[in-house]
Coordinates of C-alpha atoms in Angstrom, one line a residue:
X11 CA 0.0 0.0 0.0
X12 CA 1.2 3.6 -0.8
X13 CA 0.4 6.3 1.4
X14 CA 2.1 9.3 0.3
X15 CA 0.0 11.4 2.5
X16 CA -0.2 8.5 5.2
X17 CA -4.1 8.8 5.5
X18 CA -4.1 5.6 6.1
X19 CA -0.7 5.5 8.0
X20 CA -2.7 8.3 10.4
X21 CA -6.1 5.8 10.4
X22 CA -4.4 2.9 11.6
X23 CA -2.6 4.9 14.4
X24 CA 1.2 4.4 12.8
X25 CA 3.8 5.7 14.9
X26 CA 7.0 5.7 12.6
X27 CA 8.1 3.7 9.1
X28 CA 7.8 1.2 8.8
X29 CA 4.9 0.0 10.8
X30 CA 3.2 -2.7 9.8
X31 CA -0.2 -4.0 10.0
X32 CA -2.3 -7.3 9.0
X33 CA -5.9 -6.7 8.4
X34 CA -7.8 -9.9 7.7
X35 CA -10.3 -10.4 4.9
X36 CA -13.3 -8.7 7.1
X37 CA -11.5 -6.0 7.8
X38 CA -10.1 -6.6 10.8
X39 CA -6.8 -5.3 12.5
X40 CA -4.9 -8.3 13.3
X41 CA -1.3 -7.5 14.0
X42 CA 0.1 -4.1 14.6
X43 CA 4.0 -3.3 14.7
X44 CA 7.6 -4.3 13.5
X45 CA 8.6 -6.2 10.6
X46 CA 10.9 -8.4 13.1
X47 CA 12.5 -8.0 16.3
X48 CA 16.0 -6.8 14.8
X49 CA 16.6 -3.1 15.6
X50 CA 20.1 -3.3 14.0
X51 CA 21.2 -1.7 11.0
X52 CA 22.5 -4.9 9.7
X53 CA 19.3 -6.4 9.1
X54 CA 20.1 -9.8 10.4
X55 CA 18.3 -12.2 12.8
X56 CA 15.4 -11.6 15.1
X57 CA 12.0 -13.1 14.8
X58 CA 10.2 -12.5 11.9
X59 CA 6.7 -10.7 13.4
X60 CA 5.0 -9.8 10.6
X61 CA 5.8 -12.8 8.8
X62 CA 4.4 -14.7 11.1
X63 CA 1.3 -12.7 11.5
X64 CA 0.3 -13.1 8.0
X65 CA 0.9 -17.1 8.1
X66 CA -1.6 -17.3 11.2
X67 CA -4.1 -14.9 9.6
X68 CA -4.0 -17.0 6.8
X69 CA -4.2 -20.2 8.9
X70 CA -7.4 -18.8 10.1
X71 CA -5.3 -18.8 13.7
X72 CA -5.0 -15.3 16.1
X73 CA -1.1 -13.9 15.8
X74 CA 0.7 -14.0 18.7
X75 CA 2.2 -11.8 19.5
X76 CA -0.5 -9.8 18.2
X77 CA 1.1 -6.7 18.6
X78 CA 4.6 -5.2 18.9
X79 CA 6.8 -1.8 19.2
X80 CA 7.2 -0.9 15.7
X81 CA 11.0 0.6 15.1
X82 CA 12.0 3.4 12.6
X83 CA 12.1 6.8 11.8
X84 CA 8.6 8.7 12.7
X85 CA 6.5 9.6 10.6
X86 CA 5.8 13.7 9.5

């Protein structure tokens, strides 16, 4: 999703970018925060949140953790 004007960015209650979110087929938040648990620069290791969110959602299972401390620059 693009949000040049982050409408949606301000809907959802993002904080800083990236934060991401999984909304379910009905619409309904399902996961809310970081990508994974790495705050390094490097980009290496950590459990993978988001990716995990979306496998559960699509399991037809609740994410856990359902929601985490997004990490990055904030937004304007």
């Amino acid at each position: 999703l693009r949000d040049p004007e982050t409408n949606v960015a301000q809907a959802y209650g993002a904080r800083c970018t990236p934060h991401a979110f999984v909304i379910d087929r009905g619409g309904v938040l399902r996961y809310s925060g970081a990508i994974d648990e790495d705050t390094s620069l490097d980009g290496v290791g950590g459990r993978p949140y988001l990716a995990d969110a979306i496998r559960a959602v699509l399991d037809g299972e609740a994410p856990e953790p359902a929601q985490t401390t997004p990490h990055g620059g904030e937004l304007p």
